[in-house]
CSV table of C-alpha atoms and ligand atoms in Angstrom, one decimal:
chain,number,residue,atom,x,y,z
A,1,MET,CA,77.5,111.2,139.9
A,2,ALA,CA,76.2,111.5,136.2
A,3,ALA,CA,74.8,108.7,134.5
A,4,SER,CA,77.7,108.2,131.9
A,5,HIS,CA,80.1,108.3,134.9
A,6,PHE,CA,78.1,105.7,136.7
A,7,GLN,CA,78.0,103.4,133.8
A,8,TYR,CA,81.9,103.9,133.4
A,9,PHE,CA,82.2,103.1,137.3
A,10,LEU,CA,80.2,99.8,136.9
A,11,CYS,CA,82.0,98.8,133.9
A,12,LEU,CA,85.3,99.0,135.5
A,13,VAL,CA,84.0,97.1,138.5
A,14,LEU,CA,82.5,94.4,136.3
A,15,VAL,CA,85.5,94.2,134.3
A,16,THR,CA,87.7,93.7,137.3
A,17,LEU,CA,85.5,91.1,139.0
A,18,THR,CA,85.3,89.0,135.9
A,19,THR,CA,89.1,89.1,135.4
A,20,LEU,CA,89.1,87.6,139.0
A,21,ILE,CA,86.5,85.0,138.8
A,22,VAL,CA,86.1,83.7,135.4
A,23,ILE,CA,88.4,81.6,133.7
A,24,PRO,CA,88.7,83.2,130.2
A,25,THR,CA,88.5,80.9,127.3
A,26,THR,CA,91.5,81.1,125.2
A,27,HIS,CA,90.5,82.2,121.5
A,28,ALA,CA,93.7,82.2,119.6
A,29,LYS,CA,92.0,82.6,116.6
A,30,LEU,CA,89.6,85.0,115.4
A,31,SER,CA,86.0,84.3,114.2
A,32,PRO,CA,83.3,85.9,112.2
A,33,ASN,CA,81.1,84.7,115.0
A,34,TYR,CA,82.6,85.6,117.7
A,35,TYR,CA,79.6,87.8,119.2
A,36,ASN,CA,76.5,85.5,118.4
A,37,LYS,CA,76.4,84.5,121.8
A,38,VAL,CA,77.5,87.3,123.7
A,39,CYS,CA,75.7,89.9,121.9
A,40,PRO,CA,74.1,89.1,118.7
A,41,GLN,CA,72.8,92.7,117.9
A,42,ALA,CA,76.1,94.0,118.2
A,43,LEU,CA,77.1,93.9,114.6
A,44,THR,CA,73.7,95.6,113.6
A,45,ILE,CA,74.1,98.5,116.1
A,46,ILE,CA,77.5,99.1,114.7
A,47,ARG,CA,76.5,99.5,111.3
A,48,SER,CA,73.7,101.8,112.2
A,49,ALA,CA,75.9,104.1,114.1
A,50,VAL,CA,78.6,104.1,111.4
A,51,LYS,CA,75.5,104.8,108.6
A,52,LYS,CA,74.4,107.8,111.2
A,53,ALA,CA,78.2,109.2,111.2
A,54,ILE,CA,78.4,108.9,107.3
A,55,THR,CA,75.0,110.6,106.9
A,56,ARG,CA,76.2,113.3,109.2
A,57,GLU,CA,79.5,113.7,107.1
A,58,ARG,CA,80.5,111.6,104.1
A,59,ARG,CA,84.2,111.7,104.9
A,60,ILE,CA,84.0,110.0,108.3
A,61,GLY,CA,83.8,106.7,106.6
A,62,ALA,CA,87.3,107.1,105.2
A,63,SER,CA,88.8,108.6,108.4
A,64,LEU,CA,87.3,105.2,110.2
A,65,LEU,CA,88.7,103.1,107.6
A,66,ARG,CA,92.2,104.8,108.0
A,67,LEU,CA,91.7,104.3,111.9
A,68,HIS,CA,91.9,100.4,111.5
A,69,PHE,CA,95.0,100.6,109.6
A,70,HIS,CA,96.8,103.1,111.6
A,71,ASP,CA,95.8,100.7,114.5
A,72,CYS,CA,97.1,97.3,112.9
A,73,PHE,CA,100.0,98.5,111.7
A,74,VAL,CA,101.5,99.8,115.1
A,75,ASN,CA,102.2,96.5,117.3
A,76,GLY,CA,98.8,94.8,115.8
A,77,CYS,CA,95.3,95.7,115.7
A,78,ASP,CA,94.7,96.5,119.5
A,79,ALA,CA,93.3,99.8,119.7
A,80,SER,CA,96.3,101.2,120.9
A,81,VAL,CA,95.8,104.2,118.2
A,82,LEU,CA,92.8,105.1,120.5
A,83,LEU,CA,94.4,105.5,123.9
A,84,ASP,CA,94.9,109.2,125.4
A,85,ASP,CA,98.4,110.3,126.4
A,86,THR,CA,99.0,109.3,130.5
A,87,PRO,CA,101.7,110.3,132.5
A,88,PHE,CA,103.3,106.4,132.0
A,89,PHE,CA,103.2,106.7,128.2
A,90,THR,CA,103.1,109.1,125.2
A,91,GLY,CA,100.3,107.4,122.9
A,92,GLU,CA,100.2,107.2,119.2
A,93,LYS,CA,97.8,110.2,118.7
A,94,THR,CA,100.5,112.7,118.4
A,95,ALA,CA,103.0,110.6,116.5
A,96,PHE,CA,104.1,112.2,112.9
A,97,PRO,CA,101.4,110.3,110.6
A,98,ASN,CA,98.7,110.6,112.8
A,99,ASN,CA,99.1,114.3,114.7
A,100,ASN,CA,96.3,116.9,113.2
A,101,SER,CA,95.6,114.0,110.7
A,102,LEU,CA,94.0,111.2,112.3
A,103,ARG,CA,90.0,111.8,113.0
A,104,GLY,CA,87.0,110.0,114.3
A,105,PHE,CA,87.8,109.3,117.7
A,106,ASP,CA,84.4,110.9,118.7
A,107,VAL,CA,82.7,108.6,116.4
A,108,VAL,CA,84.4,105.6,117.9
A,109,ASP,CA,82.9,106.8,121.2
A,110,GLU,CA,79.5,107.2,120.1
A,111,ILE,CA,79.8,103.8,118.5
A,112,LYS,CA,81.3,102.0,121.8
A,113,ALA,CA,78.2,103.7,123.8
A,114,ALA,CA,75.8,102.4,121.4
A,115,VAL,CA,76.9,99.0,121.4
A,116,ASP,CA,77.6,98.6,125.4
A,117,LYS,CA,74.1,99.9,125.9
A,118,ALA,CA,72.6,97.4,123.3
A,119,CYS,CA,74.6,94.5,124.6
A,120,LYS,CA,74.0,95.5,128.6
A,121,ARG,CA,77.2,94.3,129.1
A,122,TYR,CA,80.7,95.3,128.3
A,123,VAL,CA,81.8,92.7,125.9
A,124,VAL,CA,82.8,94.3,122.6
A,125,SER,CA,86.6,95.5,122.1
A,126,CYS,CA,87.2,98.7,120.6
A,127,ALA,CA,89.8,96.9,118.7
A,128,ASP,CA,86.8,95.0,116.8
A,129,ILE,CA,84.9,98.3,116.7
A,130,LEU,CA,87.6,99.6,114.7
A,131,ALA,CA,87.4,96.5,112.2
A,132,ILE,CA,83.7,96.5,111.9
A,133,ALA,CA,83.6,100.2,111.2
A,134,ALA,CA,86.2,100.0,108.5
A,135,ARG,CA,84.3,97.3,106.9
A,136,ASP,CA,80.8,99.0,106.9
A,137,SER,CA,82.2,102.4,105.9
A,138,VAL,CA,83.5,100.5,102.8
A,139,ALA,CA,80.3,98.6,102.3
A,140,ILE,CA,78.2,102.0,102.9
A,141,LEU,CA,80.1,104.1,100.6
A,142,GLY,CA,80.8,101.2,97.8
A,143,GLY,CA,78.0,99.1,98.0
A,144,GLN,CA,77.1,95.7,98.9
A,145,LYS,CA,80.0,94.1,96.1
A,146,TYR,CA,82.7,95.7,98.6
A,147,TRP,CA,81.3,93.8,101.9
A,148,TYR,CA,83.3,91.1,103.4
A,149,GLN,CA,83.1,89.2,106.3
A,150,VAL,CA,85.3,90.6,109.6
A,151,LEU,CA,87.2,88.2,111.7
A,152,LEU,CA,86.4,89.3,115.4
A,153,GLY,CA,87.5,88.5,119.3
A,154,ARG,CA,90.1,91.0,119.2
A,155,ARG,CA,90.9,92.4,122.6
A,156,ASP,CA,92.3,95.7,123.4
A,157,ALA,CA,96.1,96.7,124.2
A,158,ARG,CA,97.2,98.1,127.7
A,159,ASN,CA,99.7,100.1,126.2
A,160,ALA,CA,100.8,102.1,123.1
A,161,SER,CA,103.6,103.6,121.6
A,162,TRP,CA,104.5,107.0,119.7
A,163,ASP,CA,107.7,105.4,118.8
A,164,ALA,CA,106.3,102.3,117.2
A,165,ALA,CA,103.5,104.7,115.5
A,166,ASN,CA,106.4,106.8,114.1
A,167,ASN,CA,108.1,103.8,112.9
A,168,ASN,CA,105.5,101.6,111.5
A,169,LEU,CA,103.3,103.7,109.4
A,170,PRO,CA,104.4,104.8,106.2
A,171,PRO,CA,105.2,108.2,105.1
A,172,PRO,CA,103.4,109.9,101.8
A,173,PHE,CA,107.2,110.4,100.5
A,174,PHE,CA,108.3,106.6,100.6
A,175,ASN,CA,109.3,105.3,97.3
A,176,PHE,CA,107.9,101.6,95.9
A,177,SER,CA,110.8,99.5,97.6
A,178,GLN,CA,110.5,101.1,100.9
A,179,LEU,CA,106.6,101.0,100.7
A,180,LEU,CA,106.6,97.3,99.7
A,181,GLY,CA,109.4,96.9,102.5
A,182,LEU,CA,107.0,98.1,105.2
A,183,PHE,CA,104.2,96.2,104.0
A,184,ASN,CA,106.5,92.8,103.9
A,185,ALA,CA,107.5,93.7,107.4
A,186,HIS,CA,103.8,93.5,108.3
A,187,GLY,CA,103.4,89.8,106.6
A,188,LEU,CA,101.6,91.6,103.5
A,189,ASN,CA,102.3,91.3,100.0
A,190,LEU,CA,102.6,93.2,96.7
A,191,LYS,CA,99.0,92.7,95.8
A,192,ASP,CA,98.1,93.3,99.4
A,193,LEU,CA,99.9,97.0,99.2
A,194,VAL,CA,98.3,97.6,95.7
A,195,VAL,CA,94.9,96.6,96.6
A,196,LEU,CA,95.0,98.3,100.0
A,197,SER,CA,96.2,101.5,98.8
A,198,GLY,CA,92.6,101.4,96.9
A,199,ALA,CA,91.5,102.8,100.3
A,200,HIS,CA,92.5,106.1,98.8
A,201,THR,CA,89.4,105.9,96.5
A,202,ILE,CA,87.7,107.9,99.6
A,203,GLY,CA,88.8,110.9,101.8
A,204,SER,CA,91.0,113.9,101.6
A,205,THR,CA,94.4,115.0,102.4
A,206,GLN,CA,96.0,118.0,103.4
A,207,CYS,CA,98.1,120.7,101.2
A,208,GLY,CA,101.0,120.2,103.8
A,209,VAL,CA,101.1,116.3,102.9
A,210,PHE,CA,100.9,116.8,99.1
A,211,ARG,CA,102.7,120.1,98.4
A,212,GLU,CA,105.9,118.6,97.8
A,213,ARG,CA,104.3,116.4,95.2
A,214,ILE,CA,102.7,119.1,93.3
A,215,TYR,CA,105.6,121.6,93.2
A,216,ASN,CA,108.5,119.0,92.6
A,217,ASP,CA,107.6,115.8,91.6
A,218,THR,CA,108.0,114.7,87.6
A,219,ASN,CA,105.8,111.7,87.6
A,220,ILE,CA,103.0,114.0,87.8
A,221,ASP,CA,100.3,114.9,85.2
A,222,PRO,CA,101.2,118.9,84.4
A,223,THR,CA,97.6,120.3,84.5
A,224,PHE,CA,96.6,118.2,87.5
A,225,ALA,CA,99.5,119.5,89.5
A,226,ALA,CA,98.9,123.4,88.2
A,227,THR,CA,95.2,123.2,89.6
A,228,LEU,CA,96.3,121.9,92.8
A,229,ARG,CA,99.0,124.4,93.1
A,230,ASN,CA,95.9,126.9,92.6
A,231,ILE,CA,94.3,125.5,96.0
A,232,CYS,CA,97.9,124.8,97.7
A,233,PRO,CA,100.3,127.5,97.8
A,234,LYS,CA,104.2,127.1,98.2
A,235,THR,CA,104.1,128.2,101.6
A,236,GLY,CA,101.2,128.2,104.3
A,237,GLY,CA,97.6,126.4,103.8
A,238,ASP,CA,98.8,123.3,105.6
A,239,PRO,CA,95.2,122.2,106.4
A,240,ILE,CA,93.4,122.8,103.1
A,241,LEU,CA,92.0,119.7,101.7
A,242,ALA,CA,91.9,118.0,98.4
A,243,PRO,CA,90.1,114.8,97.5
A,244,LEU,CA,92.6,111.6,97.4
A,245,ASP,CA,90.8,110.6,94.1
A,246,SER,CA,88.0,112.2,91.6
A,247,THR,CA,84.9,110.5,93.6
A,248,PRO,CA,86.2,110.9,97.5
A,249,ASN,CA,82.9,109.9,98.6
A,250,ARG,CA,82.4,106.9,96.8
A,251,PHE,CA,84.2,103.6,97.3
A,252,ASP,CA,85.1,102.5,93.6
A,253,ASN,CA,87.8,101.8,91.5
A,254,ALA,CA,88.6,105.2,90.3
A,255,TYR,CA,91.8,105.9,92.3
A,256,TYR,CA,93.5,103.4,89.9
A,257,THR,CA,92.2,105.5,86.7
A,258,SER,CA,94.0,108.4,88.5
A,259,LEU,CA,97.1,106.5,89.0
A,260,LEU,CA,97.2,105.5,85.1
A,261,PHE,CA,96.8,109.2,84.4
A,262,LYS,CA,99.3,110.3,86.6
A,263,GLU,CA,96.9,112.0,89.1
A,264,GLY,CA,97.8,110.3,91.9
A,265,LEU,CA,97.6,112.7,94.6
A,266,LEU,CA,100.1,111.1,96.9
A,267,HIS,CA,103.7,110.5,96.0
A,268,SER,CA,103.4,107.0,97.6
A,269,ASP,CA,100.3,106.5,95.4
A,270,GLN,CA,102.0,107.3,92.2
A,271,GLU,CA,104.8,105.0,93.3
A,272,LEU,CA,102.2,102.0,92.5
A,273,PHE,CA,101.9,102.8,88.5
A,274,LYS,CA,105.3,103.9,86.7
A,275,GLY,CA,103.8,102.8,83.3
A,276,ASN,CA,106.6,100.5,82.6
A,277,GLY,CA,105.0,97.0,82.8
A,278,SER,CA,105.9,96.3,86.4
A,279,ASP,CA,104.0,93.9,88.4
A,280,SER,CA,102.7,96.8,90.4
A,281,ASP,CA,101.4,98.3,87.1
A,282,LYS,CA,99.7,95.4,85.9
A,283,LEU,CA,97.6,95.3,89.3
A,284,VAL,CA,96.7,98.8,88.8
A,285,GLN,CA,95.6,98.1,85.4
A,286,LEU,CA,93.6,95.0,86.4
A,287,TYR,CA,91.7,96.9,89.4
A,288,ARG,CA,91.0,99.9,87.1
A,289,LYS,CA,89.5,97.7,84.5
A,290,ASN,CA,87.7,95.7,86.5
A,291,SER,CA,86.2,97.1,89.6
A,292,TYR,CA,85.2,93.3,90.6
A,293,ALA,CA,88.4,92.1,90.8
A,294,PHE,CA,89.2,95.0,93.1
A,295,ALA,CA,86.3,94.1,95.2
A,296,ALA,CA,87.1,90.7,95.2
A,297,ASP,CA,90.9,91.3,96.2
A,298,PHE,CA,90.0,94.2,99.0
A,299,GLY,CA,88.2,92.1,101.5
A,300,PRO,CA,90.9,89.4,101.9
A,301,SER,CA,93.7,91.6,101.8
A,302,MET,CA,91.6,93.7,104.6
A,303,ILE,CA,91.5,90.4,106.5
A,304,LYS,CA,94.8,89.7,106.1
A,305,MET,CA,95.7,93.3,107.6
A,306,GLY,CA,93.0,92.7,110.7
A,307,ASN,CA,94.9,89.5,111.5
A,308,ILE,CA,98.2,91.4,112.6
A,309,LYS,CA,99.0,90.4,116.1
A,310,PRO,CA,95.8,90.5,117.9
A,311,LEU,CA,95.6,90.2,121.4
A,312,THR,CA,93.4,87.1,122.4
A,313,GLY,CA,92.5,84.8,125.2
A,314,ASN,CA,93.6,86.2,128.5
A,315,ASN,CA,95.9,89.0,126.8
A,316,GLY,CA,94.6,92.5,126.8
A,317,GLU,CA,91.3,93.5,128.1
A,318,ILE,CA,87.9,95.1,126.9
A,319,ARG,CA,88.2,98.6,127.7
A,320,CYS,CA,85.3,100.5,129.1
A,321,ASN,CA,86.3,103.5,127.5
A,322,CYS,CA,88.1,103.3,124.1
A,323,ARG,CA,90.6,106.3,125.1
A,324,LYS,CA,91.8,104.6,128.6
A,325,ILE,CA,92.6,101.6,129.6
A,326,ASN,CA,90.7,99.8,132.6
A,327,ASN,CA,91.9,100.9,136.4
A,328,LEU,CA,89.7,101.0,139.1
B,401,LIG,C1,100.5,102.8,101.1
B,401,LIG,C2,101.1,103.3,101.8
B,401,LIG,C3,100.0,104.3,102.6
B,401,LIG,C4,100.6,105.6,102.9
B,401,LIG,C5,102.0,106.3,102.7
B,401,LIG,C6,99.3,106.6,103.4
B,401,LIG,C7,99.4,108.0,103.5
B,401,LIG,C8,98.1,108.6,104.0
B,401,LIG,C9,98.4,110.0,104.1
B,401,LIG,C10,99.4,111.1,104.0
B,401,LIG,C11,97.0,110.6,104.0
B,401,LIG,C12,96.4,112.1,104.1
B,401,LIG,C13,96.6,112.4,105.8
B,401,LIG,C14,96.3,114.0,105.8
B,401,LIG,O1,96.5,114.5,104.5
B,401,LIG,O2,96.1,114.1,106.7
B,401,LIG,C15,96.0,109.3,104.1
B,401,LIG,C16,94.8,109.6,103.9
B,401,LIG,C17,94.2,108.2,103.8
B,401,LIG,N1,94.6,106.9,103.8
B,401,LIG,FE1,96.4,106.3,103.3
B,401,LIG,N2,98.3,105.8,103.4
B,401,LIG,C18,98.6,104.5,102.8
B,401,LIG,C19,97.8,103.4,102.9
B,401,LIG,C20,96.6,103.2,103.4
B,401,LIG,C21,95.6,102.3,103.8
B,401,LIG,C22,96.4,100.7,103.6
B,401,LIG,C23,94.8,102.3,104.0
B,401,LIG,C24,93.4,102.0,104.4
B,401,LIG,C25,93.3,100.3,103.9
B,401,LIG,C26,94.5,103.7,104.0
B,401,LIG,C27,93.4,104.9,104.2
B,401,LIG,C28,93.4,106.0,104.4
B,401,LIG,C29,92.0,106.7,103.8
B,401,LIG,C30,91.0,106.4,104.1
B,401,LIG,C31,92.6,108.0,104.0
B,401,LIG,C32,91.7,109.4,104.0
B,401,LIG,C33,91.3,109.8,105.3
B,401,LIG,C34,90.5,110.6,105.7
B,401,LIG,O3,89.9,111.6,104.6
B,401,LIG,O4,90.2,111.3,107.1
B,401,LIG,N3,95.6,104.3,103.7
B,401,LIG,N4,96.8,108.1,103.9
B,402,LIG,C1,100.9,117.9,117.1
B,402,LIG,O1,100.3,119.2,116.7
B,402,LIG,C2,100.2,119.9,117.8
B,402,LIG,C3,99.4,121.1,117.5
B,402,LIG,O2,99.3,121.5,116.3
B,402,LIG,C4,101.3,120.3,118.0
B,402,LIG,O3,101.3,121.6,119.0
B,402,LIG,C5,102.4,119.4,118.3
B,402,LIG,O4,103.6,120.0,118.4
B,402,LIG,C6,102.4,118.4,117.9
B,402,LIG,N1,103.2,117.4,118.1
B,402,LIG,C7,104.1,116.9,117.5
B,402,LIG,C8,105.0,115.7,118.2
B,402,LIG,O5,104.5,117.0,116.3
B,403,LIG,C1,104.8,100.4,127.2
B,403,LIG,O1,105.3,101.0,126.4
B,403,LIG,C2,106.3,101.6,126.8
B,403,LIG,C3,107.3,102.2,125.7
B,403,LIG,O2,106.9,101.5,124.4
B,403,LIG,C4,107.4,100.5,127.1
B,403,LIG,O3,108.6,101.3,127.8
B,403,LIG,C5,107.0,99.7,128.3
B,403,LIG,O4,107.6,98.9,128.9
B,403,LIG,C6,105.7,99.3,128.0
B,403,LIG,N1,104.4,99.0,129.3
B,403,LIG,C7,103.9,98.0,129.5
B,403,LIG,C8,103.3,97.6,130.7
B,403,LIG,O5,104.1,97.0,128.4
B,404,LIG,C1,114.5,104.4,97.7
B,404,LIG,O1,114.6,104.8,99.0
B,404,LIG,C2,115.6,104.4,99.6
B,404,LIG,C3,115.9,104.8,100.9
B,404,LIG,O2,116.1,106.2,100.7
B,404,LIG,C4,116.8,104.1,98.7
B,404,LIG,O3,118.0,103.5,99.3
B,404,LIG,C5,116.4,103.6,97.5
B,404,LIG,O4,117.5,103.4,96.6
B,404,LIG,C6,115.2,104.1,96.9
B,404,LIG,N1,114.9,103.3,95.8
B,404,LIG,C7,114.6,103.8,94.6
B,404,LIG,C8,114.2,102.9,93.1
B,404,LIG,O5,114.5,104.9,94.3
B,405,LIG,C1,111.2,121.4,95.8
B,405,LIG,O1,112.9,121.1,96.2
B,405,LIG,C2,113.8,122.2,96.1
B,405,LIG,C3,115.0,121.7,95.6
B,405,LIG,O2,115.3,120.1,96.6
B,405,LIG,C4,113.5,122.6,97.6
B,405,LIG,O3,114.0,123.7,97.9
B,405,LIG,C5,111.8,123.2,97.7
B,405,LIG,O4,111.8,123.3,99.2
B,405,LIG,C6,111.0,121.8,97.2
B,405,LIG,N1,109.7,122.4,97.3
B,405,LIG,C7,108.7,122.2,98.2
B,405,LIG,C8,107.3,122.9,97.7
B,405,LIG,O5,108.7,120.8,98.6
B,406,LIG,C1,109.7,100.0,86.7
B,406,LIG,O1,110.6,101.3,87.0
B,406,LIG,C2,111.1,101.3,88.1
B,406,LIG,C3,111.7,102.3,88.8
B,406,LIG,O2,111.0,103.7,88.2
B,406,LIG,C4,112.1,100.1,88.5
B,406,LIG,O3,112.5,99.9,90.0
B,406,LIG,C5,111.5,98.7,87.9
B,406,LIG,O4,112.7,97.7,88.0
B,406,LIG,C6,110.6,99.0,86.3
B,406,LIG,N1,110.4,97.7,86.1
B,406,LIG,C7,110.3,97.2,85.0
B,406,LIG,C8,109.5,95.9,84.8
B,406,LIG,O5,111.2,97.9,84.0
């Protein structure tokens, strides 16, 4: 048996014994110092693993941030997004918003291996790894002012749902009321919608996703649209990438400036700014003018999103492998 296989087997045995013997305490609420006693070095280890991955490829920070969002919006922040398909359920990875689009699963595996090794026990959940990696990516790409304290203590789901992923994640063609309606359904308000969409200050999107907007939308700067039509043909070239704002490797407030100039790359981005003085327009203008206001509001909205239906107490489990539920 290879060393890693042995580690995995050991984890399954320990996890099974723990559920049988230990009477787990119930932590109904998440807390910032959840790992302080069981593995005080966990957060430092995760941050260096995220840092290493971003040094290798800057875009991965964006991909990790998006994974946490796609986890939380589908039956809560429970790492269901990380599960591979099984004979018993089709997972979320091939749902329409995720298929050929979500990335970073290998980096999550790397982080999980590093943190389990450092802790010498299997105590950090995959759902918490996603929340921490998202925060660290933001702070590494944006600097200290974008750092916020993450709440921890989530456990991992033993199920995933392809249908729920299709029904709960916003497609890029949604209009403003559809976007707000979906965010409201997840306990998030207009401010959360505008500030969390600011995540599109990093990363890229594919021609197949923004084609409709650059060929058919009217609420778009004509020069901006023409430039993008040069790289994204009417047919074919679906995976060709374009940056979501002018500084895709910096977590900053440039995204909001692009909206003001009708240069939002996704239809859904531009829906947040129409230039008619709506409440959404006002928030876009605030965050464009004041990066400190954006920084001050981004963390609290991420924490709100991170609080969507976490599994705590005896619910769920701490997975040995983020891609699989624990089964001896
Ligand atoms: C408001 C509704 C939203 C819609 C309609 C939306 C849609 C999308 C789409 C279609 C892509 C590109 C996918 C591709 O081309 O493969 C994307 C990328 C991205 N999204 Fe969103 N998104 C939304 C909100 C959010 C939120 C709330 C976050 C995080 C808090 C987020 C983080 C990201 C990031 C970081 C990327 C770039 C990923 C990368 O480069 O790998 N998005 N989004
Ligand atoms: C997901 O992508 C793969 C590879 O491109 C494709 O074969 C498959 O049909 C897609 N699945 C769904 C559900 O769209
Ligand atoms: C898992 O999800 C499927 C589909 O959503 C559902 O039919 C099944 O009952 C769930 N299983 C468990 C154990 O929750
Ligand atoms: C947004 O889309 C919904 C569903 O297609 C539609 O009923 C509604 O009229 C649209 N709202 C606006 C302002 O276009
Ligand atoms: C633009 O809209 C027209 C008319 O609705 C449609 O036939 C065409 O496929 C659309 N083009 C793109 C690139 O989406
Ligand atoms: C701004 O325009 C949108 C649709 O284009 C509309 O739903 C909204 O009511 C308008 N807001 C104001 C303040 O005029």
